[in-house]
C-alpha cells in the first residue's frame, strides 16, 4: 500500500485458476476492521482469473512501526452443484484446503518524487514568466549607467575648470616669485637664507595644488573609462 494514508488506499489482488476444475476462494485478514475486501469470496472457472480489491481505511501512519497485518487466500476445489458457499468451507477437509499468505507493506512516496511531479505539471508557466521578466532588469541597468555617465561628465567639466583656475593662479604666483627674486637680488641688506625659504615656499604651493588636481582628474577619468 502506497501512502499518504489520509484517505482510502486500494490495492488489487489478482487470483488465477490454472487447473481444469472450478476453484472456490476466500480472502481472510488479521485486521478485518482496517480493510474492506471486494469480493472476499467466490468461484474461479478453469483457466480464468478474478481481481480482488483490498481497500485500506485511513489511519495515522508511523514509519517506525512495522506492519503486522497479513492476508491469507484460501482455496479448494469446488464440488459439483454448489448451492451454499458456507457449507463448502464447513465440509471441506483440511487436506483439501490450499492457502497462500501475504504480508502487508506500507510505503510513503519520496519527497523528491512529489517535487518532480509538481515541476513537470507546470512547465509552460515557468518558461513564460522567465521570458516576461528577463528584459526588465536590463532596461533598469541601462538607466543607471546613463545617470552615472552624466554625473561623471559633469564632474570632469568641473575639475577641468578647477585646473584652469589653478593654472592661472600658478602663473600669477610664479610671476610674483620672479619679481620677489629680483627684489631680493637688488636688496643686498636682506638675508639670503630668508629669501631662499620665501622663494621655495612660493613655488611649492602651486605645485602641490597641481598635483592634487591631477590626482582627482585621474581618479574620475579612470572611473569614467572603466
mmCIF file of C-alpha atoms in Angstrom:
data_model
loop_
_atom_site.group_PDB
_atom_site.id
_atom_site.type_symbol
_atom_site.label_atom_id
_atom_site.label_comp_id
_atom_site.label_asym_id
_atom_site.label_seq_id
_atom_site.Cartn_x
_atom_site.Cartn_y
_atom_site.Cartn_z
ATOM 1 C CA UNK A 1 0.000 0.000 0.000
ATOM 2 C CA UNK A 2 1.404 3.378 -1.059
ATOM 3 C CA UNK A 3 0.622 6.451 1.072
ATOM 4 C CA UNK A 4 -0.312 9.032 2.089
ATOM 5 C CA UNK A 5 -2.832 7.205 4.244
ATOM 6 C CA UNK A 6 -5.154 10.124 4.954
ATOM 7 C CA UNK A 7 -7.690 8.586 2.548
ATOM 8 C CA UNK A 8 -8.701 5.097 1.421
ATOM 9 C CA UNK A 9 -5.845 3.320 -0.410
ATOM 10 C CA UNK A 10 -6.769 0.473 -2.758
ATOM 11 C CA UNK A 11 -4.572 -2.393 -3.928
ATOM 12 C CA UNK A 12 -5.704 -5.033 -6.389
ATOM 13 C CA UNK A 13 -5.008 -8.728 -5.898
ATOM 14 C CA UNK A 14 -5.300 -10.949 -8.985
ATOM 15 C CA UNK A 15 -6.211 -14.624 -8.463
ATOM 16 C CA UNK A 16 -5.795 -17.074 -11.337
ATOM 17 C CA UNK A 17 -7.030 -20.664 -11.579
ATOM 18 C CA UNK A 18 -4.506 -22.710 -13.636
ATOM 19 C CA UNK A 19 -6.369 -26.009 -13.121
ATOM 20 C CA UNK A 20 -9.094 -27.648 -15.211
ATOM 21 C CA UNK A 21 -11.639 -27.568 -12.350
ATOM 22 C CA UNK A 22 -13.595 -24.810 -10.663
ATOM 23 C CA UNK A 23 -11.967 -23.420 -7.546
ATOM 24 C CA UNK A 24 -13.576 -21.718 -4.561
ATOM 25 C CA UNK A 25 -11.602 -18.936 -2.879
ATOM 26 C CA UNK A 26 -11.897 -16.916 0.303
ATOM 27 C CA UNK A 27 -9.766 -13.950 1.474
ATOM 28 C CA UNK A 28 -9.006 -13.568 5.183
ATOM 29 C CA UNK A 29 -7.025 -10.910 7.117
ATOM 30 C CA UNK A 30 -5.606 -10.499 10.603
ATOM 31 C CA UNK A 31 -7.034 -6.928 10.765
ATOM 32 C CA UNK A 32 -10.627 -7.129 9.441
ATOM 33 C CA UNK A 33 -11.537 -3.674 10.793
ATOM 34 C CA UNK A 34 -8.774 -1.986 8.821
ATOM 35 C CA UNK A 35 -9.579 -3.461 5.412
ATOM 36 C CA UNK A 36 -12.526 -3.829 3.076
ATOM 37 C CA UNK A 37 -12.224 -6.707 0.573
ATOM 38 C CA UNK A 38 -14.436 -6.955 -2.542
ATOM 39 C CA UNK A 39 -15.161 -9.717 -3.394
ATOM 40 C CA UNK A 40 -13.956 -11.587 -0.322
ATOM 41 C CA UNK A 41 -15.048 -14.985 -1.694
ATOM 42 C CA UNK A 42 -16.248 -16.595 -4.888
ATOM 43 C CA UNK A 43 -15.627 -19.162 -7.612
ATOM 44 C CA UNK A 44 -12.975 -19.075 -10.343
ATOM 45 C CA UNK A 45 -13.589 -21.016 -13.536
ATOM 46 C CA UNK A 46 -10.805 -23.174 -15.036
ATOM 47 C CA UNK A 47 -8.128 -21.029 -16.724
ATOM 48 C CA UNK A 48 -9.827 -17.825 -15.578
ATOM 49 C CA UNK A 49 -8.823 -15.109 -13.124
ATOM 50 C CA UNK A 50 -10.542 -12.785 -10.648
ATOM 51 C CA UNK A 51 -9.407 -9.347 -9.419
ATOM 52 C CA UNK A 52 -9.942 -8.714 -5.704
ATOM 53 C CA UNK A 53 -9.856 -5.088 -4.464
ATOM 54 C CA UNK A 54 -8.330 -4.622 -0.998
ATOM 55 C CA UNK A 55 -9.180 -1.186 0.446
ATOM 56 C CA UNK A 56 -7.128 0.100 3.381
ATOM 57 C CA UNK A 57 -9.012 2.503 5.642
ATOM 58 C CA UNK A 58 -7.366 5.867 6.627
ATOM 59 C CA UNK A 59 -5.053 5.790 9.663
ATOM 60 C CA UNK A 60 -2.148 7.673 11.285
ATOM 61 C CA UNK A 61 0.967 6.326 9.607
ATOM 62 C CA UNK A 62 4.097 5.769 11.710
ATOM 63 C CA UNK A 63 7.191 4.959 9.585
ATOM 64 C CA UNK A 64 8.941 3.401 12.603
ATOM 65 C CA UNK A 65 6.152 0.900 13.178
ATOM 66 C CA UNK A 66 6.470 -2.361 11.268
ATOM 67 C CA UNK A 67 3.310 -3.723 9.731
ATOM 68 C CA UNK A 68 1.996 -6.933 11.296
ATOM 69 C CA UNK A 69 -1.071 -7.173 9.047
ATOM 70 C CA UNK A 70 -1.354 -10.333 6.956
ATOM 71 C CA UNK A 71 -3.719 -11.754 4.376
ATOM 72 C CA UNK A 72 -4.463 -15.370 3.551
ATOM 73 C CA UNK A 73 -6.077 -16.536 0.316
ATOM 74 C CA UNK A 74 -7.697 -19.933 0.960
ATOM 75 C CA UNK A 75 -8.817 -22.152 -1.920
ATOM 76 C CA UNK A 76 -10.388 -25.538 -2.523
ATOM 77 C CA UNK A 77 -11.821 -27.386 -5.484
ATOM 78 C CA UNK A 78 -15.484 -26.630 -5.914
ATOM 79 C CA UNK A 79 -17.865 -29.614 -5.598
ATOM 80 C CA UNK A 80 -20.478 -30.121 -8.326
ATOM 81 C CA UNK A 81 -23.822 -28.319 -7.965
ATOM 82 C CA UNK A 82 -22.764 -25.691 -5.455
ATOM 83 C CA UNK A 83 -25.720 -24.160 -3.605
ATOM 84 C CA UNK A 84 -24.205 -22.861 -0.342
ATOM 85 C CA UNK A 85 -20.685 -21.412 -0.166
ATOM 86 C CA UNK A 86 -20.606 -21.506 3.638
ATOM 87 C CA UNK A 87 -21.389 -25.224 3.583
ATOM 88 C CA UNK A 88 -18.464 -25.801 1.180
ATOM 89 C CA UNK A 89 -15.968 -24.364 3.679
ATOM 90 C CA UNK A 90 -17.521 -26.123 6.640
ATOM 91 C CA UNK A 91 -17.490 -29.514 4.947
ATOM 92 C CA UNK A 92 -14.019 -29.151 3.368
ATOM 93 C CA UNK A 93 -11.373 -31.419 4.875
ATOM 94 C CA UNK A 94 -8.018 -29.939 5.967
ATOM 95 C CA UNK A 95 -6.084 -31.848 3.312
ATOM 96 C CA UNK A 96 -8.375 -30.403 0.605
ATOM 97 C CA UNK A 97 -7.571 -26.789 1.512
ATOM 98 C CA UNK A 98 -4.805 -24.735 -0.081
ATOM 99 C CA UNK A 99 -3.660 -21.317 1.093
ATOM 100 C CA UNK A 100 -1.254 -18.501 0.266
ATOM 101 C CA UNK A 101 -0.157 -15.934 2.841
ATOM 102 C CA UNK A 102 0.726 -12.312 2.130
ATOM 103 C CA UNK A 103 2.238 -9.679 4.428
ATOM 104 C CA UNK A 104 1.169 -6.038 4.092
ATOM 105 C CA UNK A 105 3.794 -3.385 3.342
ATOM 106 C CA UNK A 106 3.194 0.366 3.809
ATOM 107 C CA UNK A 107 5.283 2.831 1.788
ATOM 108 C CA UNK A 108 5.325 6.631 1.692
ATOM 109 C CA UNK A 109 6.191 8.378 -1.607
ATOM 110 C CA UNK A 110 9.568 10.087 -1.796
ATOM 111 C CA UNK A 111 9.515 13.879 -1.256
ATOM 112 C CA UNK A 112 11.734 14.382 -4.322
ATOM 113 C CA UNK A 113 9.224 12.472 -6.453
ATOM 114 C CA UNK A 114 6.480 14.836 -5.272
ATOM 115 C CA UNK A 115 8.524 17.889 -6.239
ATOM 116 C CA UNK A 116 9.357 16.411 -9.644
ATOM 117 C CA UNK A 117 5.699 15.720 -10.323
ATOM 118 C CA UNK A 118 4.750 19.290 -9.428
ATOM 119 C CA UNK A 119 7.511 20.777 -11.623
ATOM 120 C CA UNK A 120 6.651 18.509 -14.550
ATOM 121 C CA UNK A 121 2.997 19.520 -14.415
ATOM 122 C CA UNK A 122 3.835 23.255 -14.762
ATOM 123 C CA UNK A 123 6.499 23.697 -17.482
ATOM 124 C CA UNK A 124 4.760 26.425 -19.500
ATOM 125 C CA UNK A 125 4.091 28.986 -16.744
ATOM 126 C CA UNK A 126 7.705 28.857 -15.595
ATOM 127 C CA UNK A 127 9.038 29.492 -19.102
ATOM 128 C CA UNK A 128 6.572 32.305 -19.809
ATOM 129 C CA UNK A 129 7.420 34.051 -16.558
ATOM 130 C CA UNK A 130 11.118 33.872 -17.388
ATOM 131 C CA UNK A 131 10.581 35.442 -20.829
ATOM 132 C CA UNK A 132 8.480 38.285 -19.490
ATOM 133 C CA UNK A 133 10.726 39.145 -16.576
ATOM 134 C CA UNK A 134 14.011 38.793 -18.468
ATOM 135 C CA UNK A 135 14.231 42.185 -20.280
ATOM 136 C CA UNK A 136 13.203 44.278 -17.253
ATOM 137 C CA UNK A 137 16.485 44.163 -15.283
ATOM 138 C CA UNK A 138 18.424 45.001 -18.458
ATOM 139 C CA UNK A 139 16.441 48.223 -19.093
ATOM 140 C CA UNK A 140 16.875 49.230 -15.455
ATOM 141 C CA UNK A 141 20.622 48.653 -15.682
ATOM 142 C CA UNK A 142 20.916 50.878 -18.791
ATOM 143 C CA UNK A 143 19.109 53.707 -16.995
ATOM 144 C CA UNK A 144 21.548 53.546 -14.090
ATOM 145 C CA UNK A 145 24.558 53.615 -16.434
ATOM 146 C CA UNK A 146 23.286 56.734 -18.230
ATOM 147 C CA UNK A 147 22.761 58.568 -14.947
ATOM 148 C CA UNK A 148 26.218 57.617 -13.719
ATOM 149 C CA UNK A 149 27.763 58.750 -17.015
ATOM 150 C CA UNK A 150 26.132 62.165 -16.800
ATOM 151 C CA UNK A 151 27.430 62.618 -13.273
ATOM 152 C CA UNK A 152 30.973 61.719 -14.328
ATOM 153 C CA UNK A 153 30.889 64.117 -17.307
ATOM 154 C CA UNK A 154 29.710 66.982 -15.116
ATOM 155 C CA UNK A 155 32.387 66.176 -12.529
ATOM 156 C CA UNK A 156 35.088 66.129 -15.234
ATOM 157 C CA UNK A 157 33.962 69.544 -16.505
ATOM 158 C CA UNK A 158 34.081 70.938 -13.003
ATOM 159 C CA UNK A 159 37.569 69.533 -12.425
ATOM 160 C CA UNK A 160 38.800 70.959 -15.733
ATOM 161 C CA UNK A 161 37.566 74.393 -14.684
ATOM 162 C CA UNK A 162 39.370 73.976 -11.351
ATOM 163 C CA UNK A 163 42.588 73.023 -13.175
ATOM 164 C CA UNK A 164 42.374 76.083 -15.407
ATOM 165 C CA UNK A 165 41.829 78.255 -12.344
ATOM 166 C CA UNK A 166 44.779 76.660 -10.530
ATOM 167 C CA UNK A 167 46.925 77.071 -13.633
ATOM 168 C CA UNK A 168 46.173 80.795 -13.743
ATOM 169 C CA UNK A 169 46.920 81.131 -10.040
ATOM 170 C CA UNK A 170 50.153 79.178 -10.515
ATOM 171 C CA UNK A 171 51.223 81.515 -13.306
ATOM 172 C CA UNK A 172 50.481 84.579 -11.163
ATOM 173 C CA UNK A 173 52.395 83.102 -8.241
ATOM 174 C CA UNK A 174 55.341 82.267 -10.488
ATOM 175 C CA UNK A 175 55.430 85.826 -11.795
ATOM 176 C CA UNK A 176 55.233 87.084 -8.241
ATOM 177 C CA UNK A 177 58.125 84.772 -7.300
ATOM 178 C CA UNK A 178 60.266 86.135 -10.130
ATOM 179 C CA UNK A 179 59.504 89.676 -9.058
ATOM 180 C CA UNK A 180 60.429 88.916 -5.445
ATOM 181 C CA UNK A 181 63.633 87.223 -6.571
ATOM 182 C CA UNK A 182 64.640 90.332 -8.491
ATOM 183 C CA UNK A 183 63.856 92.467 -5.467
ATOM 184 C CA UNK A 184 65.905 90.137 -3.272
ATOM 185 C CA UNK A 185 68.912 90.387 -5.537
ATOM 186 C CA UNK A 186 68.659 94.152 -5.632
ATOM 187 C CA UNK A 187 68.217 94.396 -1.849
ATOM 188 C CA UNK A 188 71.649 93.484 -0.572
ATOM 189 C CA UNK A 189 70.701 94.189 3.016
ATOM 190 C CA UNK A 190 68.178 91.299 3.042
ATOM 191 C CA UNK A 191 69.021 87.855 4.393
ATOM 192 C CA UNK A 192 69.862 85.298 1.661
ATOM 193 C CA UNK A 193 68.530 82.411 3.730
ATOM 194 C CA UNK A 194 65.162 84.081 4.353
ATOM 195 C CA UNK A 195 64.842 84.957 0.670
ATOM 196 C CA UNK A 196 65.559 81.341 -0.351
ATOM 197 C CA UNK A 197 62.948 79.975 2.023
ATOM 198 C CA UNK A 198 60.464 82.543 0.812
ATOM 199 C CA UNK A 199 61.144 81.598 -2.795
ATOM 200 C CA UNK A 200 60.804 77.849 -2.132
ATOM 201 C CA UNK A 201 57.552 78.361 -0.234
ATOM 202 C CA UNK A 202 56.008 80.355 -3.061
ATOM 203 C CA UNK A 203 56.977 77.709 -5.619
ATOM 204 C CA UNK A 204 55.853 74.652 -3.573
ATOM 205 C CA UNK A 205 52.273 75.896 -3.012
ATOM 206 C CA UNK A 206 51.142 75.951 -6.671
ATOM 207 C CA UNK A 207 52.959 72.691 -7.390
ATOM 208 C CA UNK A 208 51.062 70.975 -4.579
ATOM 209 C CA UNK A 209 47.739 72.268 -5.900
ATOM 210 C CA UNK A 210 48.515 70.969 -9.382
ATOM 211 C CA UNK A 211 49.403 67.505 -8.026
ATOM 212 C CA UNK A 212 46.140 67.301 -6.041
ATOM 213 C CA UNK A 213 44.122 68.382 -9.095
ATOM 214 C CA UNK A 214 45.881 65.781 -11.276
ATOM 215 C CA UNK A 215 45.061 63.025 -8.767
ATOM 216 C CA UNK A 216 41.362 63.961 -8.740
ATOM 217 C CA UNK A 217 41.082 64.189 -12.513
ATOM 218 C CA UNK A 218 42.908 60.879 -12.973
ATOM 219 C CA UNK A 219 40.564 59.131 -10.488
ATOM 220 C CA UNK A 220 37.371 60.337 -12.148
ATOM 221 C CA UNK A 221 38.599 59.828 -15.705
ATOM 222 C CA UNK A 222 39.655 56.286 -14.803
ATOM 223 C CA UNK A 223 36.226 55.574 -13.307
ATOM 224 C CA UNK A 224 34.531 57.055 -16.404
ATOM 225 C CA UNK A 225 36.601 54.956 -18.842
ATOM 226 C CA UNK A 226 36.065 51.683 -16.869
#
